Amino acid sequence: MRELELPVAVEVWVPCHITCFFEVREHENPIETGSRGAGLNLDLGVKTKVRVEESSKLEVVGGIEVSRDAVKRILEGLGLAVKVEVHHDTSLPLGVGFGVSGAMSLGASLALSVALNSMTIHQAGAVAHITEVEHMTGLGDVIAQVHGGVEVRVREGAPGVGVVDWIPHPDDLEVVAVALRSMTTKEMIEDRREVIDREGRRALINVLSRPTLEVLMSSAREFAEAVGFIDLELKRVVNRCVELGALGASVKKGVLYAVGRGKAVGDVYNYLKEQFKDKQVVKCGVSRGGPRVSPASSLEGS
Amino acid sequence: MRELELPVAVEVWVPCHITCFFEVREHENPIETGSRGAGLNLDLGVKTKVRVEESSKLEVVGGIEVSRDAVKRILEGLGLAVKVEVHHDTSLPLGVGFGVSGAMSLGASLALSVALNSMTIHQAGAVAHITEVEHMTGLGDVIAQVHGGVEVRVREGAPGVGVVDWIPHPDDLEVVAVALRSMTTKEMIEDRREVIDREGRRALINVLSRPTLEVLMSSAREFAEAVGFIDLELKRVVNRCVELGALGASVKKGVLYAVGRGKAVGDVYNYLKEQFKDKQVVKCGVSRGGPRVSPASSLEGS
């Protein structure tokens, strides 16, 4: 193992991610397991700070279970006994459908990797992906978040194993989203596996045959209706978003989201704020380029 | 073929790209042919505007040979007889080592694809890659430019076929580069093929075993010295850049470049401006996230 100057702290930002539709693809090896589908990377994300200090034993504190486990996996692989503190900072909720657990797992893994000068982004992403698959907290968020943009997962698996393509989008594209309710990934998949796989595959074929935002969003909506994310009440809301000028709107797990440009985005935002007075409504851009590593200088004194 | 509302114009920005080292990998099919290696995507790039209008025959004007040919390939594939005007705008020179022909080919292909609602970014990139390979103007720039960042091409080929990983880098990383002289890709490869492949492979193994910017830049320099890009005079200049605080410096084709952070970057820039009074010296950041599509509204009246 290379020599380390401890303590060292690194901060990484990872975009949040809304899956538009997906198909579960299981294999024996978690590095090959994942989902095919498509989704939106948001310019709202999770900041993860990792601080590594000397210790007589391997110790990981802070974070959430999946981010601590990603860190442990890396340290065990390197045979490194250090103390690692993990701290996450985000304005979006866990367990609703924003890919927050993936962002936390990837953030912790990548920040630690940068602190130790040890891995490429695919390698750090693979650790985060495997940890997510083993905990059943996510199947495709990590590889999507590594790639950024409006992504299409054409082959499942961890970063470096799966294949991600992109749908071109104008730079001024915006997303409005409402956190409606919590639902675990496990619960979502167990209850609806057959229809998810059938409808996810159909939606992917649609989007690859005409890769535009409009087709993405209409496919996302058909998926959500078939899978049962959109009930009659939400159907009315989704329709109204489109009437107000959104390019499309749909629901994934506990997130209702719409995409659009210009004035329409503000109108949709105001409408949703009014409809869901007690819920968190956000408006943001699409993030390209995956995770960002903060300059070390910003962590001085940490 | 879907209906088109003509005329339509789309503008796309693609990052310029400096290859740090590479190994040529030839296959029978140009979509599989390419290079393995690593490089830097710059936040200086090429803007390409494509305007499509009705015509009695397929006609492509403007641009450069490789970007016109990418456009022709797409139109012929769709059986579409229209007139396409291609216009490129860049501050960096062609044929020096900034990946400008790749940026023009990708820019034209992607802008046309967006105008026609026809392809994903990998698909548009594959057309640009194949055109580059057939013209021998580039082997790895297009897939690198699609992915952005500090990229490592671990498998050769077009976007969607090749595999690109990334080296994590702090957000404040900067690049200083000097355009020393012109040299075609063909000329560069023909004269030095054996040493390029041997040293490129060695450098890739180095970087994958410890994926840091420092190892990237030392490997780039060893490659450049072995291949003969750095003579005694340039060796002095490259050494001086490192003395001034650059993380590393090297030469690729006709480009001398250094990477660094903070005050060192300004010092290196001033030094190189003084050393090369009659040459173009640029200072820029690293671009993540690949090509950018301009909002259509910015093209109104075009």
XYZ file of N, CA and C in Angstrom, chain A residues 103-232:
390
model
N -26.431 8.071 -4.766
C -25.550 9.238 -4.711
C -24.667 9.197 -3.466
N -25.236 8.721 -2.356
C -24.455 8.640 -1.115
C -23.400 7.536 -1.211
N -23.788 6.409 -1.755
C -22.867 5.295 -1.907
C -21.729 5.674 -2.866
N -22.085 6.256 -3.999
C -21.070 6.676 -4.975
C -20.205 7.804 -4.426
N -20.828 8.752 -3.741
C -20.072 9.867 -3.171
C -19.032 9.386 -2.179
N -19.440 8.460 -1.298
C -18.511 7.956 -0.282
C -17.378 7.163 -0.931
N -17.741 6.317 -1.868
C -16.755 5.475 -2.530
C -15.752 6.324 -3.315
N -16.252 7.308 -4.048
C -15.364 8.130 -4.867
C -14.507 9.067 -4.012
N -15.105 9.650 -2.976
C -14.330 10.546 -2.112
C -13.202 9.773 -1.431
N -13.502 8.577 -0.961
C -12.457 7.767 -0.323
C -11.373 7.409 -1.343
N -11.812 7.037 -2.526
C -10.863 6.672 -3.576
C -9.929 7.827 -3.916
N -10.471 9.032 -3.971
C -9.621 10.209 -4.253
C -8.665 10.443 -3.079
N -9.167 10.273 -1.854
C -8.310 10.458 -0.674
C -7.136 9.479 -0.691
N -7.385 8.278 -1.215
C -6.348 7.232 -1.218
C -5.621 7.137 -2.566
N -5.960 8.002 -3.518
C -5.367 7.944 -4.874
C -5.484 6.556 -5.470
N -6.644 5.923 -5.307
C -6.650 4.492 -5.605
C -7.450 4.014 -6.799
N -8.466 4.747 -7.242
C -9.340 4.155 -8.268
C -9.776 5.148 -9.334
N -10.127 4.592 -10.505
C -10.801 5.375 -11.526
C -12.258 5.583 -11.094
N -12.976 6.389 -11.868
C -14.388 6.623 -11.541
C -15.223 5.355 -11.763
N -14.929 4.586 -12.797
C -15.644 3.309 -12.965
C -15.393 2.366 -11.791
N -14.147 2.301 -11.349
C -13.805 1.386 -10.257
C -14.505 1.794 -8.964
N -14.448 3.089 -8.643
C -15.151 3.569 -7.449
C -16.655 3.356 -7.612
N -17.157 3.582 -8.821
C -18.580 3.393 -9.094
C -18.995 1.940 -8.964
N -18.107 1.021 -9.341
C -18.443 -0.407 -9.257
C -18.659 -0.819 -7.796
N -17.824 -0.310 -6.907
C -17.994 -0.608 -5.476
C -19.359 -0.104 -4.996
N -19.697 1.123 -5.389
C -20.978 1.703 -4.968
C -22.144 0.912 -5.557
N -22.020 0.514 -6.817
C -23.091 -0.243 -7.482
C -23.318 -1.588 -6.789
N -22.235 -2.311 -6.547
C -22.339 -3.634 -5.913
C -22.992 -3.504 -4.533
N -22.603 -2.480 -3.799
C -23.175 -2.275 -2.469
C -24.679 -1.986 -2.573
N -25.050 -1.167 -3.542
C -26.474 -0.879 -3.750
C -27.261 -2.145 -4.117
N -26.699 -2.956 -5.015
C -27.394 -4.183 -5.440
C -27.548 -5.123 -4.248
N -26.495 -5.260 -3.451
C -26.567 -6.180 -2.312
C -27.574 -5.727 -1.265
N -27.723 -4.440 -1.104
C -28.707 -3.919 -0.146
C -30.085 -3.770 -0.776
N -30.171 -3.996 -2.106
C -31.417 -3.788 -2.854
C -31.937 -2.358 -2.695
N -31.025 -1.398 -2.628
C -31.455 0.004 -2.534
C -31.477 0.664 -3.907
N -30.835 0.041 -4.897
C -30.857 0.603 -6.245
C -30.211 -0.366 -7.213
N -30.593 -0.247 -8.495
C -30.058 -1.160 -9.508
C -29.366 -0.417 -10.644
N -29.779 0.815 -10.886
C -29.235 1.533 -12.035
C -28.818 2.950 -11.729
N -29.084 3.428 -10.511
C -28.785 4.832 -10.214
C -27.289 5.127 -10.328
N -26.445 4.252 -9.778
C -25.017 4.578 -9.706
C -24.405 4.746 -11.100
N -24.653 3.792 -11.999
C -24.060 3.927 -13.340
C -24.662 5.134 -14.062
N -25.926 5.433 -13.804
C -26.541 6.628 -14.392
C -25.861 7.885 -13.861
N -25.633 7.922 -12.551
C -25.049 9.113 -11.920
C -23.596 9.317 -12.331
N -22.881 8.236 -12.633
C -21.511 8.344 -13.127
C -21.496 9.039 -14.495
N -22.524 8.785 -15.300
C -22.521 9.289 -16.680
C -23.204 10.636 -16.849
N -24.131 10.985 -15.956
C -24.805 12.275 -16.050
C -25.745 12.387 -17.242
N -26.344 13.596 -17.386
C -27.192 13.891 -18.543
C -28.525 13.160 -18.537
N -29.156 13.105 -19.706
C -30.378 12.330 -19.895
C -29.925 10.974 -20.437
N -29.872 9.997 -19.538
C -29.132 8.773 -19.852
C -30.061 7.625 -20.236
N -29.534 6.739 -21.085
C -30.235 5.514 -21.452
C -29.307 4.350 -21.150
N -29.705 3.496 -20.221
C -28.889 2.326 -19.876
C -29.213 1.186 -20.824
N -28.362 0.988 -21.835
C -28.659 -0.025 -22.845
C -28.138 -1.401 -22.430
N -27.185 -1.445 -21.526
C -26.788 -2.731 -20.930
C -26.649 -2.541 -19.434
N -27.142 -3.510 -18.664
C -27.155 -3.411 -17.206
C -25.776 -3.683 -16.621
N -25.598 -3.305 -15.364
C -24.363 -3.627 -14.654
C -23.724 -2.405 -14.034
N -22.610 -2.672 -13.349
C -21.851 -1.608 -12.702
C -21.180 -0.726 -13.752
N -20.740 0.493 -13.367
C -19.901 1.301 -14.259
C -18.722 0.459 -14.752
N -18.445 0.511 -16.053
C -17.375 -0.296 -16.637
C -17.876 -1.626 -17.173
N -19.058 -2.043 -16.714
C -19.658 -3.291 -17.192
C -20.914 -2.963 -18.007
N -21.790 -2.161 -17.424
C -22.973 -1.709 -18.143
C -22.599 -0.677 -19.205
N -23.551 -0.410 -20.107
C -23.319 0.583 -21.162
C -24.400 1.657 -21.077
N -23.962 2.910 -21.056
C -24.885 4.041 -20.949
C -24.757 4.932 -22.179
N -25.884 5.225 -22.782
C -25.942 6.163 -23.899
C -26.696 7.408 -23.404
N -26.804 8.413 -24.262
C -27.503 9.633 -23.845
C -28.482 10.091 -24.924
N -29.572 10.714 -24.490
C -30.474 11.421 -25.402
C -30.041 12.884 -25.424
N -29.806 13.457 -26.600
C -29.397 14.880 -26.627
C -30.510 15.752 -26.044
N -30.109 16.775 -25.304
C -31.111 17.693 -24.757
C -30.555 19.111 -24.786
N -31.438 20.095 -24.978
C -30.960 21.478 -24.972
C -30.475 21.858 -23.575
N -29.505 22.751 -23.541
C -28.874 23.147 -22.283
C -29.832 23.792 -21.291
N -30.955 24.315 -21.760
C -31.876 25.009 -20.850
C -33.012 24.101 -20.356
N -32.868 22.809 -20.542
C -33.908 21.877 -20.067
C -34.000 21.918 -18.543
N -35.218 21.941 -18.017
C -35.402 21.954 -16.566
C -36.367 20.855 -16.117
N -36.244 20.519 -14.841
C -37.070 19.466 -14.241
C -37.781 20.061 -13.027
N -39.069 19.764 -12.888
C -39.810 20.094 -11.667
C -40.229 18.765 -11.043
N -40.027 18.626 -9.746
C -40.335 17.338 -9.110
C -40.969 17.541 -7.744
N -41.867 16.634 -7.382
C -42.524 16.648 -6.063
C -42.259 15.324 -5.363
N -41.840 15.408 -4.110
C -41.668 14.201 -3.289
C -43.016 13.856 -2.677
N -43.685 12.850 -3.262
C -45.042 12.522 -2.815
C -45.060 11.630 -1.587
N -44.189 10.601 -1.594
C -44.245 9.614 -0.513
C -43.018 8.714 -0.570
N -42.749 7.975 0.488
C -41.644 7.028 0.529
C -42.077 5.674 0.001
N -41.150 4.997 -0.662
C -41.367 3.612 -1.090
C -39.982 3.016 -1.314
N -39.671 1.899 -0.693
C -38.337 1.335 -0.903
C -38.252 0.702 -2.294
N -37.030 0.626 -2.815
C -36.792 -0.008 -4.117
C -37.235 -1.463 -4.066
N -36.912 -2.126 -2.945
C -37.261 -3.531 -2.764
C -38.774 -3.736 -2.874
N -39.494 -2.905 -2.152
C -40.953 -2.981 -2.136
C -41.515 -2.740 -3.548
N -40.968 -1.703 -4.216
C -41.426 -1.364 -5.558
C -41.249 -2.540 -6.518
N -40.091 -3.199 -6.439
C -39.791 -4.269 -7.391
C -40.555 -5.537 -7.051
N -40.579 -5.894 -5.759
C -41.227 -7.154 -5.367
C -42.695 -7.187 -5.765
N -43.372 -6.068 -5.607
C -44.813 -6.029 -5.875
C -45.147 -6.034 -7.363
N -44.214 -5.616 -8.205
C -44.608 -5.307 -9.584
C -43.640 -5.871 -10.623
N -42.846 -6.878 -10.239
C -41.725 -7.294 -11.066
C -42.061 -7.610 -12.529
N -43.128 -8.372 -12.721
C -43.429 -8.826 -14.079
C -43.791 -7.660 -15.006
N -44.664 -6.796 -14.500
C -45.103 -5.678 -15.350
C -43.962 -4.669 -15.550
N -43.120 -4.492 -14.539
C -41.969 -3.600 -14.663
C -41.061 -4.066 -15.807
N -40.764 -5.357 -15.799
C -39.843 -5.868 -16.815
C -40.444 -5.770 -18.219
N -41.709 -6.124 -18.340
C -42.343 -6.088 -19.663
C -42.446 -4.650 -20.175
N -42.940 -3.765 -19.315
C -43.158 -2.381 -19.745
C -41.847 -1.611 -19.865
N -40.871 -1.950 -19.029
C -39.564 -1.306 -19.112
C -38.876 -1.625 -20.428
N -38.969 -2.881 -20.841
C -38.356 -3.294 -22.105
C -39.031 -2.594 -23.277
N -40.356 -2.523 -23.216
C -41.101 -1.860 -24.288
C -40.702 -0.367 -24.389
N -40.592 0.272 -23.244
C -40.242 1.701 -23.226
C -38.832 1.925 -23.779
N -37.906 1.032 -23.434
C -36.529 1.170 -23.924
C -36.478 1.063 -25.451
N -37.231 0.121 -25.987
C -37.267 -0.048 -27.453
C -37.825 1.219 -28.103
N -38.898 1.760 -27.530
C -39.476 3.027 -28.025
C -38.432 4.121 -28.103
N -37.715 4.306 -26.994
C -36.791 5.435 -26.882
C -35.596 5.246 -27.820
N -35.113 4.024 -27.939
C -33.962 3.813 -28.829
C -34.361 3.962 -30.292
N -35.638 3.727 -30.597
C -36.046 3.859 -31.997
C -36.265 5.324 -32.371
N -36.556 6.167 -31.384
C -36.633 7.616 -31.640
C -36.199 8.359 -30.383
N -34.909 8.602 -30.270
C -34.362 9.103 -29.004
C -34.551 10.610 -28.805
N -35.784 10.996 -28.490
C -36.062 12.400 -28.198
C -36.645 12.508 -26.788
N -36.627 13.723 -26.253
C -37.195 13.955 -24.926
C -38.693 13.659 -24.902
N -39.378 13.977 -25.986
C -40.829 13.757 -26.040
C -41.150 12.261 -25.952
N -40.393 11.462 -26.706
C -40.627 10.011 -26.674
C -40.218 9.448 -25.305
N -39.115 9.966 -24.753
C -38.707 9.548 -23.399
C -39.845 9.757 -22.416
N -40.432 10.945 -22.448
C -41.447 11.279 -21.442
C -42.766 10.554 -21.699
N -43.133 10.346 -22.968
C -44.375 9.595 -23.205
C -44.177 8.125 -22.819
N -42.966 7.602 -23.061
C -42.680 6.213 -22.663
C -42.661 6.093 -21.144
N -42.121 7.113 -20.474
C -42.076 7.117 -19.014
C -43.494 7.100 -18.442
N -44.360 7.851 -19.076
C -45.737 7.904 -18.583
C -46.478 6.597 -18.816
N -46.311 6.010 -19.992
C -46.948 4.711 -20.259
C -46.457 3.662 -19.257
N -45.144 3.695 -18.981
C -44.566 2.774 -18.001
C -45.224 2.982 -16.637
N -45.295 4.232 -16.211
C -45.805 4.543 -14.874
C -47.274 4.157 -14.735
N -48.043 4.345 -15.795
C -49.467 3.971 -15.732
C -49.606 2.454 -15.648
N -48.829 1.750 -16.479
C -48.916 0.286 -16.493
C -48.476 -0.306 -15.156
N -47.432 0.278 -14.564
C -46.870 -0.259 -13.329
C -47.724 0.146 -12.116
N -48.522 1.179 -12.281
C -49.417 1.583 -11.197
C -48.890 2.722 -10.337
N -47.932 3.488 -10.883
C -47.454 4.650 -10.131
C -48.423 5.830 -10.246
N -49.220 5.837 -11.318
C -50.138 6.964 -11.552
C -51.571 6.512 -11.347
N -52.200 7.000 -10.283
C -53.623 6.708 -10.082
C -54.451 7.814 -10.744
N -55.762 7.739 -10.621
C -56.633 8.698 -11.306
C -56.358 10.141 -10.889
